[in-house]
Coordinates of C-alpha atoms in Angstrom, one line a residue:
Chain A
M1 CA -80.6 -253.4 22.9
A2 CA -79.1 -250.3 24.4
N3 CA -75.6 -251.4 25.9
K4 CA -73.5 -249.6 28.3
A5 CA -71.8 -248.4 25.2
A6 CA -74.4 -246.8 23.7
P7 CA -74.7 -242.6 23.8
D8 CA -77.7 -240.9 26.1
P9 CA -80.7 -242.2 24.0
S10 CA -82.1 -238.9 24.4
R11 CA -79.5 -237.8 22.0
R12 CA -80.1 -241.3 19.9
S13 CA -83.7 -240.1 19.5
E14 CA -82.7 -236.6 18.9
R15 CA -80.2 -238.2 16.1
S16 CA -83.0 -240.3 14.5
R17 CA -85.8 -238.0 14.5
R18 CA -83.3 -235.1 12.5
A19 CA -83.0 -238.2 10.4
I20 CA -86.7 -239.4 9.4
F21 CA -87.6 -235.0 9.5
D22 CA -84.4 -234.8 6.6
A23 CA -85.6 -238.0 4.9
A24 CA -89.5 -236.7 4.9
L25 CA -88.7 -233.3 3.2
A26 CA -86.0 -234.3 1.2
L27 CA -87.9 -237.4 -0.3
V28 CA -91.6 -235.1 -0.4
G29 CA -89.9 -232.9 -3.1
E30 CA -88.9 -236.1 -4.8
I31 CA -92.1 -237.6 -5.6
G32 CA -94.5 -235.9 -4.2
Y33 CA -96.6 -235.9 -1.6
E34 CA -99.1 -238.8 -3.1
K35 CA -96.1 -240.9 -3.3
L36 CA -94.7 -240.3 -0.3
T37 CA -94.8 -243.4 2.6
I38 CA -93.4 -243.9 6.1
E39 CA -91.7 -246.7 4.4
G40 CA -89.9 -245.3 1.9
I41 CA -89.1 -242.3 4.8
A42 CA -87.8 -245.4 7.0
A43 CA -85.5 -246.5 4.4
R44 CA -84.1 -242.9 3.0
A45 CA -83.2 -242.4 7.1
G46 CA -81.5 -245.9 7.6
V47 CA -84.5 -246.2 10.9
G48 CA -87.1 -249.4 10.7
K49 CA -90.4 -248.2 10.1
Q50 CA -91.9 -248.4 13.1
T51 CA -89.5 -246.4 15.0
I52 CA -91.5 -243.7 12.7
Y53 CA -94.5 -245.5 13.5
R54 CA -94.0 -244.9 17.2
W55 CA -93.6 -240.9 17.3
W56 CA -95.8 -240.4 14.0
P57 CA -99.3 -241.6 13.4
S58 CA -99.4 -240.1 9.6
K59 CA -96.7 -239.2 6.8
A60 CA -98.9 -235.8 7.5
A61 CA -97.2 -235.8 11.2
V62 CA -94.1 -236.6 10.0
L63 CA -93.7 -233.5 7.3
L64 CA -95.2 -230.9 9.8
D65 CA -93.2 -231.4 12.2
A66 CA -90.4 -231.8 10.2
F67 CA -91.3 -227.9 8.3
T68 CA -92.2 -226.7 12.5
A69 CA -88.9 -228.3 13.6
G70 CA -86.9 -226.5 10.8
I71 CA -88.9 -222.9 11.6
E72 CA -87.3 -223.1 14.9
D73 CA -84.0 -223.4 14.0
D74 CA -84.7 -220.4 12.1
D75 CA -84.0 -217.0 13.3
Y76 CA -86.8 -215.2 12.3
A77 CA -88.9 -216.7 15.0
K78 CA -87.3 -215.9 17.7
G79 CA -89.1 -212.8 17.1
F80 CA -89.4 -209.9 14.4
P81 CA -87.3 -207.3 14.4
D82 CA -88.1 -204.2 15.8
T83 CA -85.6 -201.6 15.0
G84 CA -88.8 -199.1 14.6
D85 CA -88.7 -198.7 11.0
L86 CA -91.5 -200.5 10.4
A87 CA -90.8 -200.2 6.0
A88 CA -86.9 -201.6 6.7
D89 CA -88.1 -204.3 9.3
L90 CA -90.8 -205.7 7.0
K91 CA -87.9 -205.7 4.0
S92 CA -85.5 -207.4 5.8
V93 CA -87.5 -210.1 6.7
L94 CA -89.1 -210.4 3.5
R95 CA -85.8 -210.6 1.6
A96 CA -84.4 -213.4 3.5
T97 CA -87.5 -215.5 2.8
A98 CA -87.7 -214.1 -0.7
D99 CA -84.0 -215.9 -0.8
E100 CA -85.2 -219.3 0.8
F101 CA -87.7 -219.5 -1.6
N102 CA -85.7 -219.7 -4.4
D103 CA -83.6 -221.8 -3.2
P104 CA -84.3 -225.6 -4.7
A105 CA -83.7 -227.1 -1.2
F106 CA -86.8 -224.9 0.4
E107 CA -88.6 -224.9 -2.1
A108 CA -89.3 -228.7 -3.4
P109 CA -90.6 -229.7 -0.2
Y110 CA -92.7 -227.1 0.9
R111 CA -94.2 -227.0 -2.7
A112 CA -95.0 -230.7 -2.0
L113 CA -97.2 -229.6 1.3
A114 CA -99.0 -226.8 0.0
V115 CA -99.9 -228.3 -3.1
A116 CA -101.2 -231.2 -0.8
G117 CA -103.3 -228.7 1.7
A118 CA -104.7 -227.3 -1.3
N119 CA -105.8 -230.4 -2.8
N120 CA -107.0 -231.5 0.9
E121 CA -109.5 -230.3 2.9
E122 CA -108.3 -231.7 6.0
L123 CA -104.2 -231.3 5.7
S124 CA -104.7 -227.7 4.4
R125 CA -106.0 -227.0 8.0
T126 CA -103.5 -228.2 9.7
F127 CA -101.0 -227.1 7.2
V128 CA -102.8 -223.5 7.6
A129 CA -102.5 -223.9 11.9
R130 CA -99.3 -225.5 11.8
L131 CA -97.2 -223.8 9.3
M132 CA -98.8 -220.7 7.9
E133 CA -100.6 -219.1 11.1
P134 CA -97.8 -218.7 13.3
G135 CA -96.1 -217.1 10.1
T136 CA -98.4 -215.1 9.8
R137 CA -99.0 -214.3 13.5
V138 CA -95.3 -212.4 13.3
Y139 CA -96.3 -210.0 11.2
V140 CA -99.2 -209.0 13.1
E141 CA -98.2 -208.5 16.2
R142 CA -95.2 -206.5 14.1
L143 CA -98.3 -204.4 12.9
R144 CA -99.9 -204.2 16.1
A145 CA -96.7 -202.9 17.8
A146 CA -96.3 -200.3 14.8
Q147 CA -100.1 -199.1 15.3
E148 CA -99.5 -198.4 19.2
A149 CA -96.5 -196.4 18.2
G150 CA -99.2 -194.4 16.0
E151 CA -97.3 -195.3 12.3
V152 CA -100.0 -197.2 11.3
A153 CA -103.7 -195.7 11.5
T154 CA -106.2 -197.2 14.1
G155 CA -109.0 -198.0 11.6
V156 CA -106.3 -200.2 9.8
D157 CA -107.2 -204.2 9.6
V158 CA -104.1 -205.6 10.8
R159 CA -105.2 -208.1 9.6
V160 CA -105.9 -208.2 5.8
A161 CA -103.1 -205.4 5.9
V162 CA -100.9 -208.6 6.5
E163 CA -102.4 -210.0 3.7
M164 CA -101.9 -207.6 1.7
V165 CA -98.0 -208.2 1.8
L166 CA -97.8 -211.8 2.5
S167 CA -100.1 -213.2 -0.5
P168 CA -99.2 -211.5 -3.1
F169 CA -95.8 -212.9 -2.0
S170 CA -97.4 -216.4 -2.1
Q171 CA -99.1 -216.1 -4.9
R172 CA -96.0 -215.6 -6.7
W173 CA -94.4 -218.4 -5.6
L174 CA -96.8 -221.2 -5.7
M175 CA -98.7 -220.3 -9.1
R176 CA -95.1 -219.4 -10.1
T177 CA -97.1 -216.1 -11.6
G178 CA -94.1 -213.5 -10.9
P179 CA -90.7 -213.2 -9.8
L180 CA -89.5 -213.4 -6.3
T181 CA -87.3 -210.3 -6.3
H182 CA -85.9 -207.8 -3.6
E183 CA -87.2 -205.7 -5.6
F184 CA -90.8 -206.5 -6.1
V185 CA -90.6 -207.0 -1.8
D186 CA -89.3 -203.1 -1.4
T187 CA -92.1 -202.0 -4.2
L188 CA -95.3 -204.4 -2.3
V189 CA -94.4 -203.3 1.3
D190 CA -94.1 -199.2 0.3
Q191 CA -97.4 -199.4 -1.5
V192 CA -99.0 -201.3 1.4
L193 CA -97.5 -199.0 3.8
N194 CA -98.5 -196.0 1.9
G195 CA -102.1 -196.9 2.8
L196 CA -102.4 -197.4 6.5
R197 CA -100.1 -194.9 8.0
P198 CA -102.3 -192.0 9.7
R199 CA -103.4 -189.0 7.5
G200 CA -101.8 -186.0 8.8
Chain B
M1 CA -120.8 -240.0 -42.3
A2 CA -122.9 -236.7 -42.4
N3 CA -126.4 -237.7 -44.6
K4 CA -129.2 -235.5 -45.3
A5 CA -131.1 -235.4 -42.3
A6 CA -128.2 -233.9 -40.1
P7 CA -128.1 -231.4 -38.3
D8 CA -125.7 -228.1 -39.4
P9 CA -122.4 -230.1 -38.6
S10 CA -121.0 -226.5 -37.3
R11 CA -123.7 -226.7 -34.9
R12 CA -123.4 -230.3 -34.0
S13 CA -119.8 -229.8 -33.6
E14 CA -120.6 -227.1 -31.0
R15 CA -122.7 -229.4 -29.0
S16 CA -120.1 -231.5 -28.8
R17 CA -117.5 -229.1 -27.7
R18 CA -120.0 -228.1 -25.0
A19 CA -120.3 -231.6 -23.9
I20 CA -116.9 -232.4 -23.2
F21 CA -116.5 -229.2 -21.6
D22 CA -119.1 -229.9 -19.2
A23 CA -117.7 -233.5 -18.8
A24 CA -114.1 -232.3 -18.2
L25 CA -114.8 -230.0 -15.7
A26 CA -117.9 -232.1 -14.1
L27 CA -115.3 -235.0 -14.1
V28 CA -111.8 -232.9 -13.1
G29 CA -113.9 -231.9 -10.1
E30 CA -115.0 -235.4 -8.9
I31 CA -111.7 -237.1 -9.5
G32 CA -108.8 -234.7 -10.0
Y33 CA -106.5 -233.8 -12.3
E34 CA -104.0 -236.8 -11.7
K35 CA -106.8 -239.5 -12.6
L36 CA -108.5 -237.4 -15.4
T37 CA -108.0 -238.9 -18.8
I38 CA -109.1 -238.1 -22.2
E39 CA -111.2 -241.6 -22.7
G40 CA -113.1 -241.0 -19.3
I41 CA -114.0 -237.5 -20.8
A42 CA -115.1 -238.9 -24.0
A43 CA -117.3 -241.1 -21.8
R44 CA -119.0 -238.6 -19.6
A45 CA -119.3 -236.7 -22.9
G46 CA -120.9 -239.4 -24.9
V47 CA -118.3 -238.9 -28.0
G48 CA -115.9 -241.0 -28.9
K49 CA -112.4 -240.4 -27.5
Q50 CA -110.8 -239.9 -31.6
T51 CA -113.2 -236.7 -31.4
I52 CA -111.6 -235.5 -28.4
Y53 CA -108.4 -235.9 -29.8
R54 CA -109.5 -234.4 -33.0
W55 CA -109.2 -231.6 -31.4
W56 CA -107.3 -231.2 -28.6
P57 CA -103.9 -232.4 -28.0
S58 CA -103.7 -233.1 -23.9
K59 CA -106.6 -233.3 -21.4
A60 CA -104.7 -230.2 -20.3
A61 CA -105.5 -228.7 -23.1
V62 CA -109.5 -229.6 -23.2
L63 CA -109.6 -228.6 -19.9
L64 CA -107.9 -224.9 -20.4
D65 CA -109.9 -224.6 -23.3
A66 CA -114.3 -225.4 -21.1
F67 CA -112.6 -222.9 -18.2
T68 CA -111.5 -220.6 -21.1
A69 CA -115.1 -220.7 -22.6
G70 CA -116.6 -220.2 -19.2
I71 CA -115.0 -217.5 -18.8
E72 CA -115.7 -215.7 -22.5
D73 CA -119.7 -216.3 -21.2
D74 CA -118.8 -214.5 -18.2
D75 CA -120.1 -210.7 -18.1
Y76 CA -117.2 -209.7 -16.4
A77 CA -114.6 -210.4 -19.4
K78 CA -116.5 -208.1 -21.9
G79 CA -114.9 -205.4 -19.9
F80 CA -114.6 -204.0 -16.0
P81 CA -117.7 -201.8 -14.8
D82 CA -116.7 -197.8 -14.9
T83 CA -119.1 -196.4 -13.1
G84 CA -115.6 -193.3 -12.0
D85 CA -115.9 -195.0 -8.8
L86 CA -113.2 -197.5 -8.0
A87 CA -114.0 -198.6 -4.9
A88 CA -117.8 -199.5 -6.0
D89 CA -116.3 -201.2 -9.8
L90 CA -114.5 -203.0 -7.8
K91 CA -115.7 -203.9 -4.8
S92 CA -118.6 -204.9 -6.9
V93 CA -116.7 -207.3 -9.2
L94 CA -115.0 -209.2 -6.4
R95 CA -118.2 -209.6 -4.3
A96 CA -119.4 -211.6 -7.5
T97 CA -116.1 -213.2 -7.8
A98 CA -116.4 -214.5 -4.0
D99 CA -119.7 -215.3 -4.8
E100 CA -118.7 -217.6 -8.1
F101 CA -115.3 -218.9 -6.2
N102 CA -117.9 -220.6 -3.4
D103 CA -120.2 -222.4 -5.2
P104 CA -118.9 -226.0 -5.7
A105 CA -119.6 -226.2 -8.8
F106 CA -116.9 -223.9 -9.9
E107 CA -114.8 -224.2 -6.8
A108 CA -114.5 -228.5 -7.7
P109 CA -112.8 -227.8 -11.0
Y110 CA -111.5 -225.0 -10.8
R111 CA -109.3 -225.7 -7.7
A112 CA -108.1 -229.5 -9.3
L113 CA -106.6 -227.2 -12.0
A114 CA -105.1 -224.6 -9.7
V115 CA -103.3 -227.7 -8.1
A116 CA -101.9 -229.5 -11.0
G117 CA -100.9 -225.9 -11.7
A118 CA -98.7 -225.6 -9.1
N119 CA -97.5 -229.0 -8.7
N120 CA -96.6 -229.3 -12.4
E121 CA -94.8 -226.0 -14.0
E122 CA -95.7 -226.2 -18.0
L123 CA -98.6 -226.9 -16.5
S124 CA -99.1 -223.5 -14.5
R125 CA -97.6 -221.7 -17.4
T126 CA -100.0 -222.5 -19.8
F127 CA -102.8 -221.5 -16.4
V128 CA -101.3 -218.7 -15.8
A129 CA -101.0 -217.4 -19.4
R130 CA -104.2 -218.6 -20.4
L131 CA -106.5 -218.7 -17.4
M132 CA -105.0 -215.8 -14.7
E133 CA -103.2 -213.3 -16.9
P134 CA -106.3 -212.0 -18.7
G135 CA -108.1 -212.0 -15.2
T136 CA -105.6 -209.8 -13.6
R137 CA -105.0 -207.6 -17.2
V138 CA -108.9 -206.3 -16.9
Y139 CA -107.5 -205.1 -13.2
V140 CA -104.6 -203.8 -14.1
E141 CA -106.0 -201.2 -17.3
R142 CA -109.0 -200.7 -14.8
L143 CA -106.0 -199.5 -12.5
R144 CA -104.3 -197.2 -15.3
A145 CA -107.5 -195.5 -16.4
A146 CA -108.4 -194.7 -12.4
Q147 CA -104.6 -193.7 -12.4
E148 CA -105.1 -191.2 -15.3
A149 CA -107.8 -189.9 -13.9
G150 CA -105.8 -188.7 -10.9
E151 CA -107.6 -191.3 -9.2
V152 CA -104.4 -193.3 -8.2
A153 CA -101.1 -191.4 -8.1
T154 CA -98.6 -191.4 -10.6
G155 CA -95.3 -193.4 -9.2
V156 CA -98.1 -197.1 -8.3
D157 CA -96.6 -199.7 -9.7
V158 CA -99.9 -201.0 -11.1
R159 CA -99.4 -204.4 -11.4
V160 CA -98.3 -204.6 -7.3
A161 CA -101.5 -202.7 -6.8
V162 CA -103.6 -205.6 -8.3
E163 CA -101.6 -208.4 -6.7
M164 CA -102.3 -206.7 -3.3
V165 CA -106.2 -206.9 -4.5
L166 CA -106.0 -210.1 -6.1
S167 CA -103.6 -212.5 -4.2
P168 CA -105.4 -212.3 -1.0
F169 CA -108.4 -213.5 -2.5
S170 CA -107.3 -216.0 -4.6
Q171 CA -104.5 -217.0 -1.1
R172 CA -108.3 -217.4 1.1
W173 CA -109.5 -219.6 -1.2
L174 CA -106.8 -222.0 -2.5
M175 CA -105.6 -222.5 0.3
R176 CA -107.9 -222.0 2.8
T177 CA -106.8 -219.3 5.2
G178 CA -110.0 -217.6 5.7
P179 CA -113.5 -217.0 4.2
L180 CA -114.4 -215.3 1.2
T181 CA -116.8 -212.8 2.1
H182 CA -118.4 -209.9 1.1
E183 CA -117.6 -208.1 4.4
F184 CA -113.3 -209.1 3.3
V185 CA -113.8 -207.9 -0.3
D186 CA -114.8 -204.1 1.2
T187 CA -111.9 -204.2 3.5
L188 CA -109.7 -205.3 1.2
V189 CA -110.1 -202.6 -1.7
D190 CA -110.6 -200.2 1.0
Q191 CA -107.2 -200.8 2.6
V192 CA -105.8 -201.1 -0.9
L193 CA -107.3 -197.9 -2.5
N194 CA -105.8 -196.0 0.6
G195 CA -102.3 -196.7 -0.1
L196 CA -103.0 -195.6 -3.8
R197 CA -104.8 -192.4 -3.9
P198 CA -102.4 -189.1 -4.4
R199 CA -101.6 -186.7 -1.3
G200 CA -103.1 -183.9 -1.1

């Protein structure tokens, strides 16, 4: 099948992987998780469905890898900023995240996957472990660093503190209970941090 | 149609309403929102589908009324407790709510409706306005009373403070990111309130 003029096979595979990820993310945003099929992804990506089945056992596996690849490209996964000013660091990351969640290109596939996860317990466990947990962990680590630096009181449950920041954000987005504005993010960060500081 | 031996028509209607609500809640938990139909609800409730169409324009309207009726029966809608101890009041209500969300009979239909709402913007607006907002409002009012009593600092955005309590709770449940235990509820309330108190 390969001929001498063909490019490096690993680069060809990488191009197919990208095409499959882009097709999966676009399609799930358009038609939802229930109607998504491997055949549909293959047709949109311009590859044979066997190419997909060779690498992934299910549409859920394709989608989760597509999102994970997107997050790995993202600057913020390279490490949470630590300028020494916890409030400023949280606000800058959350403002950028708000802009991303307000972008329809990101919003549609991520919502489709979140909804499918809320509906399906097994998918949800994978969704949480692969996508939500790594995102949460960088916040937990940043808060632990602040706790070691004396910016956050020693008695604080850092995990619950992170949920106090991230869950109101996620809920406004998922259930559409309020707008994800920079003003909201700033108020949220200030009010959460106010309760975490050591009492003088 | 009515004959002299028939019971009071309003009581008959009330019995039909209850049967329809019970059928709608049971069915949506079993088969999900997408597959729910007025015909299916009518068959389960033992009424003609015209009886349902006479009162409600859609399956969403039936479900929302079924949930609202359930909440109106619930003690906590009769007013948030105000013993003068804000932390104790929040913990007692949230512990009871955790027990309710951990109950499969409540969990299945509420999850089906929440998922359908996350998926469908129009349904979500109604779901939020009819079910989530009234539940949120009683917390906002309790916190405002605490603010007037000097238990909560004047600068606090009470709405965002309520989201800091309720959203981590909802998110753990909806996305299955963690267990809804009494211990979690207590830690959450203590950490949120710690940041709201006036600085002495």
